[in-house]
PDB file of C-alpha atoms in Angstrom:
ATOM      1  CA  ASP A  24     -43.184  68.912 -51.844  1.00  0.00           C
ATOM      2  CA  SER A  25     -43.440  72.178 -49.916  1.00  0.00           C
ATOM      3  CA  SER A  26     -39.742  72.873 -49.507  1.00  0.00           C
ATOM      4  CA  VAL A  27     -38.284  76.181 -50.562  1.00  0.00           C
ATOM      5  CA  ARG A  28     -38.811  75.825 -54.291  1.00  0.00           C
ATOM      6  CA  SER A  29     -36.496  78.497 -55.585  1.00  0.00           C
ATOM      7  CA  SER A  30     -33.192  76.770 -54.931  1.00  0.00           C
ATOM      8  CA  ASP A  31     -33.393  73.840 -52.516  1.00  0.00           C
ATOM      9  CA  THR A  32     -29.684  73.099 -52.659  1.00  0.00           C
ATOM     10  CA  LYS A  33     -28.695  76.717 -51.949  1.00  0.00           C
ATOM     11  CA  ALA A  34     -31.320  77.638 -49.341  1.00  0.00           C
ATOM     12  CA  PRO A  35     -29.826  78.030 -45.873  1.00  0.00           C
ATOM     13  CA  GLN A  36     -30.962  75.384 -43.436  1.00  0.00           C
ATOM     14  CA  LYS A  37     -30.661  74.689 -39.752  1.00  0.00           C
ATOM     15  CA  GLN A  38     -31.577  71.457 -38.004  1.00  0.00           C
ATOM     16  CA  TRP A  39     -31.841  70.358 -34.352  1.00  0.00           C
ATOM     17  CA  SER A  40     -32.398  66.832 -33.016  1.00  0.00           C
ATOM     18  CA  TRP A  41     -33.542  66.062 -29.496  1.00  0.00           C
ATOM     19  CA  GLY A  42     -35.050  63.147 -27.557  1.00  0.00           C
ATOM     20  CA  ASP A  43     -33.938  59.629 -26.684  1.00  0.00           C
ATOM     21  CA  VAL A  44     -34.004  57.477 -29.807  1.00  0.00           C
ATOM     22  CA  GLY A  45     -32.527  54.006 -29.462  1.00  0.00           C
ATOM     23  CA  ILE A  46     -33.468  53.340 -25.852  1.00  0.00           C
ATOM     24  CA  ALA A  47     -36.457  51.059 -26.469  1.00  0.00           C
ATOM     25  CA  THR A  48     -35.497  47.675 -27.880  1.00  0.00           C
ATOM     26  CA  GLY A  49     -38.237  45.333 -26.618  1.00  0.00           C
ATOM     27  CA  ASN A  50     -40.177  43.022 -28.901  1.00  0.00           C
ATOM     28  CA  ASN A  51     -43.438  44.864 -28.213  1.00  0.00           C
ATOM     29  CA  CYS A  52     -42.050  48.217 -29.305  1.00  0.00           C
ATOM     30  CA  GLN A  53     -43.487  49.572 -32.572  1.00  0.00           C
ATOM     31  CA  TRP A  54     -41.877  52.631 -34.135  1.00  0.00           C
ATOM     32  CA  GLN A  55     -44.228  55.182 -35.675  1.00  0.00           C
ATOM     33  CA  ALA A  56     -43.651  58.602 -37.210  1.00  0.00           C
ATOM     34  CA  ALA A  57     -45.419  61.908 -37.776  1.00  0.00           C
ATOM     35  CA  TRP A  58     -44.512  65.357 -39.069  1.00  0.00           C
ATOM     36  CA  GLN A  59     -45.881  68.887 -39.250  1.00  0.00           C
ATOM     37  CA  ARG A  60     -44.673  71.676 -41.510  1.00  0.00           C
ATOM     38  CA  THR A  61     -45.608  75.359 -41.351  1.00  0.00           C
ATOM     39  CA  TYR A  62     -44.422  77.845 -43.923  1.00  0.00           C
ATOM     40  CA  PHE A  63     -45.000  81.320 -45.276  1.00  0.00           C
ATOM     41  CA  GLU A  64     -45.490  81.817 -48.986  1.00  0.00           C
ATOM     42  CA  ASP A  65     -44.957  85.106 -50.836  1.00  0.00           C
ATOM     43  CA  PRO A  66     -47.282  86.442 -53.588  1.00  0.00           C
ATOM     44  CA  ILE A  67     -45.522  84.439 -56.311  1.00  0.00           C
ATOM     45  CA  GLN A  68     -45.842  81.240 -54.240  1.00  0.00           C
ATOM     46  CA  ILE A  69     -42.237  80.895 -53.125  1.00  0.00           C
ATOM     47  CA  ASN A  70     -41.974  79.384 -49.657  1.00  0.00           C
ATOM     48  CA  VAL A  71     -39.848  82.009 -47.977  1.00  0.00           C
ATOM     49  CA  THR A  72     -39.616  80.558 -44.442  1.00  0.00           C
ATOM     50  CA  GLN A  73     -40.340  77.080 -43.146  1.00  0.00           C
ATOM     51  CA  SER A  74     -40.392  75.180 -39.851  1.00  0.00           C
ATOM     52  CA  GLN A  75     -40.896  71.410 -39.774  1.00  0.00           C
ATOM     53  CA  VAL A  76     -40.984  68.996 -36.837  1.00  0.00           C
ATOM     54  CA  ASP A  77     -40.459  65.273 -37.489  1.00  0.00           C
ATOM     55  CA  VAL A  78     -41.114  62.860 -34.626  1.00  0.00           C
ATOM     56  CA  GLU A  79     -40.382  59.151 -34.406  1.00  0.00           C
ATOM     57  CA  PHE A  80     -41.687  57.341 -31.357  1.00  0.00           C
ATOM     58  CA  CYS A  81     -41.679  53.821 -29.979  1.00  0.00           C
ATOM     59  CA  LEU A  82     -45.039  52.663 -28.677  1.00  0.00           C
ATOM     60  CA  SER A  83     -45.342  49.606 -26.455  1.00  0.00           C
ATOM     61  CA  THR A  84     -48.622  48.220 -25.134  1.00  0.00           C
ATOM     62  CA  GLU A  85     -49.468  51.238 -22.974  1.00  0.00           C
ATOM     63  CA  CYS A  86     -46.555  53.637 -23.031  1.00  0.00           C
ATOM     64  CA  ILE A  87     -44.349  55.773 -25.264  1.00  0.00           C
ATOM     65  CA  GLU A  88     -41.008  54.185 -24.419  1.00  0.00           C
ATOM     66  CA  SER A  89     -38.727  56.299 -26.580  1.00  0.00           C
ATOM     67  CA  ALA A  90     -39.012  59.228 -28.972  1.00  0.00           C
ATOM     68  CA  VAL A  91     -36.879  61.613 -31.001  1.00  0.00           C
ATOM     69  CA  GLY A  92     -37.737  64.903 -32.678  1.00  0.00           C
ATOM     70  CA  VAL A  93     -35.991  66.794 -35.455  1.00  0.00           C
ATOM     71  CA  HIS A  94     -36.658  70.478 -36.176  1.00  0.00           C
ATOM     72  CA  HIS A  95     -35.860  71.529 -39.745  1.00  0.00           C
ATOM     73  CA  MET A  96     -35.768  75.226 -40.628  1.00  0.00           C
ATOM     74  CA  GLN A  97     -35.283  76.648 -44.079  1.00  0.00           C
ATOM     75  CA  TRP A  98     -35.463  80.168 -45.520  1.00  0.00           C
ATOM     76  CA  PHE A  99     -35.114  81.907 -48.866  1.00  0.00           C
ATOM     77  CA  ASP A 100     -32.115  84.183 -48.389  1.00  0.00           C
ATOM     78  CA  ASP A 101     -31.957  85.288 -52.045  1.00  0.00           C
ATOM     79  CA  SER A 102     -34.851  87.633 -51.268  1.00  0.00           C
ATOM     80  CA  GLY A 103     -33.385  88.746 -47.915  1.00  0.00           C
ATOM     81  CA  TRP A 104     -34.887  86.344 -45.356  1.00  0.00           C
ATOM     82  CA  GLU A 105     -32.749  85.559 -42.299  1.00  0.00           C
ATOM     83  CA  LEU A 106     -33.178  83.310 -39.286  1.00  0.00           C
ATOM     84  CA  ASP A 107     -33.584  85.549 -36.234  1.00  0.00           C
ATOM     85  CA  GLY A 108     -34.087  82.903 -33.511  1.00  0.00           C
ATOM     86  CA  ASP A 109     -35.340  79.413 -32.787  1.00  0.00           C
ATOM     87  CA  GLY A 110     -35.963  76.902 -30.021  1.00  0.00           C
ATOM     88  CA  ASN A 111     -37.291  73.427 -29.313  1.00  0.00           C
ATOM     89  CA  GLY A 112     -38.105  71.065 -26.491  1.00  0.00           C
ATOM     90  CA  THR A 113     -40.012  68.045 -25.272  1.00  0.00           C
ATOM     91  CA  SER A 114     -41.745  66.833 -22.117  1.00  0.00           C
ATOM     92  CA  PRO A 115     -41.125  63.117 -21.495  1.00  0.00           C
ATOM     93  CA  GLY A 116     -44.163  61.113 -20.514  1.00  0.00           C
ATOM     94  CA  CYS A 117     -45.702  57.696 -20.840  1.00  0.00           C
ATOM     95  CA  GLU A 118     -49.159  58.789 -22.056  1.00  0.00           C
ATOM     96  CA  SER A 119     -48.034  61.633 -24.316  1.00  0.00           C
ATOM     97  CA  ARG A 120     -44.744  63.085 -25.529  1.00  0.00           C
ATOM     98  CA  PRO A 121     -45.026  66.592 -27.006  1.00  0.00           C
ATOM     99  CA  PHE A 122     -42.227  67.849 -29.238  1.00  0.00           C
ATOM    100  CA  TRP A 123     -42.418  71.593 -29.896  1.00  0.00           C
ATOM    101  CA  ALA A 124     -40.336  74.045 -31.883  1.00  0.00           C
ATOM    102  CA  ASN A 125     -40.424  77.672 -32.959  1.00  0.00           C
ATOM    103  CA  ALA A 126     -38.560  79.780 -35.498  1.00  0.00           C
ATOM    104  CA  PHE A 127     -38.467  83.515 -36.167  1.00  0.00           C
ATOM    105  CA  PHE A 128     -37.354  85.169 -39.405  1.00  0.00           C
ATOM    106  CA  THR A 129     -36.821  88.763 -40.569  1.00  0.00           C
ATOM    107  CA  ASN A 130     -36.399  90.469 -43.927  1.00  0.00           C
ATOM    108  CA  ASP A 131     -35.219  94.066 -44.402  1.00  0.00           C
ATOM    109  CA  ASN A 132     -35.743  93.927 -48.193  1.00  0.00           C
ATOM    110  CA  PHE A 133     -39.150  92.269 -48.651  1.00  0.00           C
ATOM    111  CA  CYS A 134     -41.098  95.511 -48.753  1.00  0.00           C
ATOM    112  CA  TYR A 135     -38.928  98.606 -48.572  1.00  0.00           C
ATOM    113  CA  PRO A 136     -38.949 100.642 -46.394  1.00  0.00           C
ATOM    114  CA  GLY A 137     -39.387  98.596 -43.262  1.00  0.00           C
ATOM    115  CA  VAL A 138     -38.882  95.103 -41.938  1.00  0.00           C
ATOM    116  CA  ALA A 139     -41.074  92.038 -42.488  1.00  0.00           C
ATOM    117  CA  TYR A 140     -41.329  89.281 -39.874  1.00  0.00           C
ATOM    118  CA  SER A 141     -42.549  85.692 -40.191  1.00  0.00           C
ATOM    119  CA  ASN A 142     -43.052  83.954 -36.867  1.00  0.00           C
ATOM    120  CA  HIS A 143     -43.585  80.234 -36.462  1.00  0.00           C
ATOM    121  CA  TRP A 144     -44.672  80.623 -32.814  1.00  0.00           C
ATOM    122  CA  LEU A 145     -45.583  77.002 -32.229  1.00  0.00           C
ATOM    123  CA  ASN A 146     -45.034  73.858 -34.246  1.00  0.00           C
ATOM    124  CA  GLU A 147     -45.938  70.903 -32.004  1.00  0.00           C
ATOM    125  CA  VAL A 148     -46.313  67.180 -32.679  1.00  0.00           C
ATOM    126  CA  THR A 149     -47.568  65.106 -29.721  1.00  0.00           C
ATOM    127  CA  PRO A 150     -47.679  61.300 -29.974  1.00  0.00           C
ATOM    128  CA  LEU A 151     -50.136  59.626 -27.599  1.00  0.00           C
ATOM    129  CA  ASN A 152     -49.901  56.152 -26.055  1.00  0.00           C
ATOM    130  CA  THR A 153     -53.032  55.229 -28.065  1.00  0.00           C
ATOM    131  CA  GLY A 154     -51.027  55.541 -31.294  1.00  0.00           C
ATOM    132  CA  GLU A 155     -52.797  58.775 -32.230  1.00  0.00           C
ATOM    133  CA  VAL A 156     -50.918  62.007 -32.861  1.00  0.00           C
ATOM    134  CA  VAL A 157     -52.099  65.502 -31.918  1.00  0.00           C
ATOM    135  CA  PHE A 158     -50.858  68.503 -33.910  1.00  0.00           C
ATOM    136  CA  ASP A 159     -50.836  72.121 -32.734  1.00  0.00           C
ATOM    137  CA  HIS A 160     -49.500  75.218 -34.470  1.00  0.00           C
ATOM    138  CA  SER A 161     -49.595  78.995 -34.650  1.00  0.00           C
ATOM    139  CA  GLY A 162     -47.889  81.528 -36.846  1.00  0.00           C
ATOM    140  CA  SER A 163     -48.087  85.182 -37.757  1.00  0.00           C
ATOM    141  CA  ALA A 164     -46.568  87.720 -40.099  1.00  0.00           C
ATOM    142  CA  SER A 165     -46.021  91.342 -39.132  1.00  0.00           C
ATOM    143  CA  GLY A 166     -44.235  94.469 -40.256  1.00  0.00           C
ATOM    144  CA  SER A 167     -43.990  95.850 -43.776  1.00  0.00           C
ATOM    145  CA  CYS A 168     -46.294  94.166 -46.297  1.00  0.00           C
ATOM    146  CA  ALA A 169     -47.137  91.348 -43.873  1.00  0.00           C
ATOM    147  CA  SER A 170     -50.508  90.920 -45.583  1.00  0.00           C
ATOM    148  CA  MET A 171     -48.661  89.675 -48.669  1.00  0.00           C
ATOM    149  CA  LEU A 172     -47.458  86.556 -46.818  1.00  0.00           C
ATOM    150  CA  ARG A 173     -49.706  83.497 -46.618  1.00  0.00           C
ATOM    151  CA  TYR A 174     -49.350  81.034 -43.698  1.00  0.00           C
ATOM    152  CA  ILE A 175     -49.750  77.349 -44.609  1.00  0.00           C
ATOM    153  CA  ARG A 176     -49.718  74.181 -42.508  1.00  0.00           C
ATOM    154  CA  GLU A 177     -49.365  70.525 -43.535  1.00  0.00           C
ATOM    155  CA  VAL A 178     -49.255  67.337 -41.437  1.00  0.00           C
ATOM    156  CA  GLY A 179     -48.616  63.686 -42.149  1.00  0.00           C
ATOM    157  CA  THR A 180     -47.719  60.203 -41.027  1.00  0.00           C
ATOM    158  CA  PRO A 181     -45.237  58.771 -41.789  1.00  0.00           C
ATOM    159  CA  PHE A 182     -42.505  61.048 -43.195  1.00  0.00           C
TER     160      PHE A 182
END
């Protein structure tokens, strides 16, 4: 598991849910799921910031009838990481239903003097009416000692 390994129960977390789960109830509706996780790892392989999008969607014969997304964010505050901003959204559609999220973190203590930034610019999971899922992502680190942070991405179906 790629969660924050240092202290899962103590790591600060934030979670948003959005979408329209529960609307589709027809017999031809088949629920499917997909997820994408991006995270930054420090030199001793602690996942210091993480953004994950989980999507469940109901697929009928030719249309995505209903979908819900959940954005999970987690950070390792014991070493100074803080959530600096986040957002999420979706664009309803029959043929595709993108769910996107972003998260921005800062750390004043990671590499003194200066500030380190880890940016999860885009974390997007897009179910298609064919049953396929398209994943898109981008991330960057900047500021003090940014080269010490490694960006990692994982995807999967189901959760």
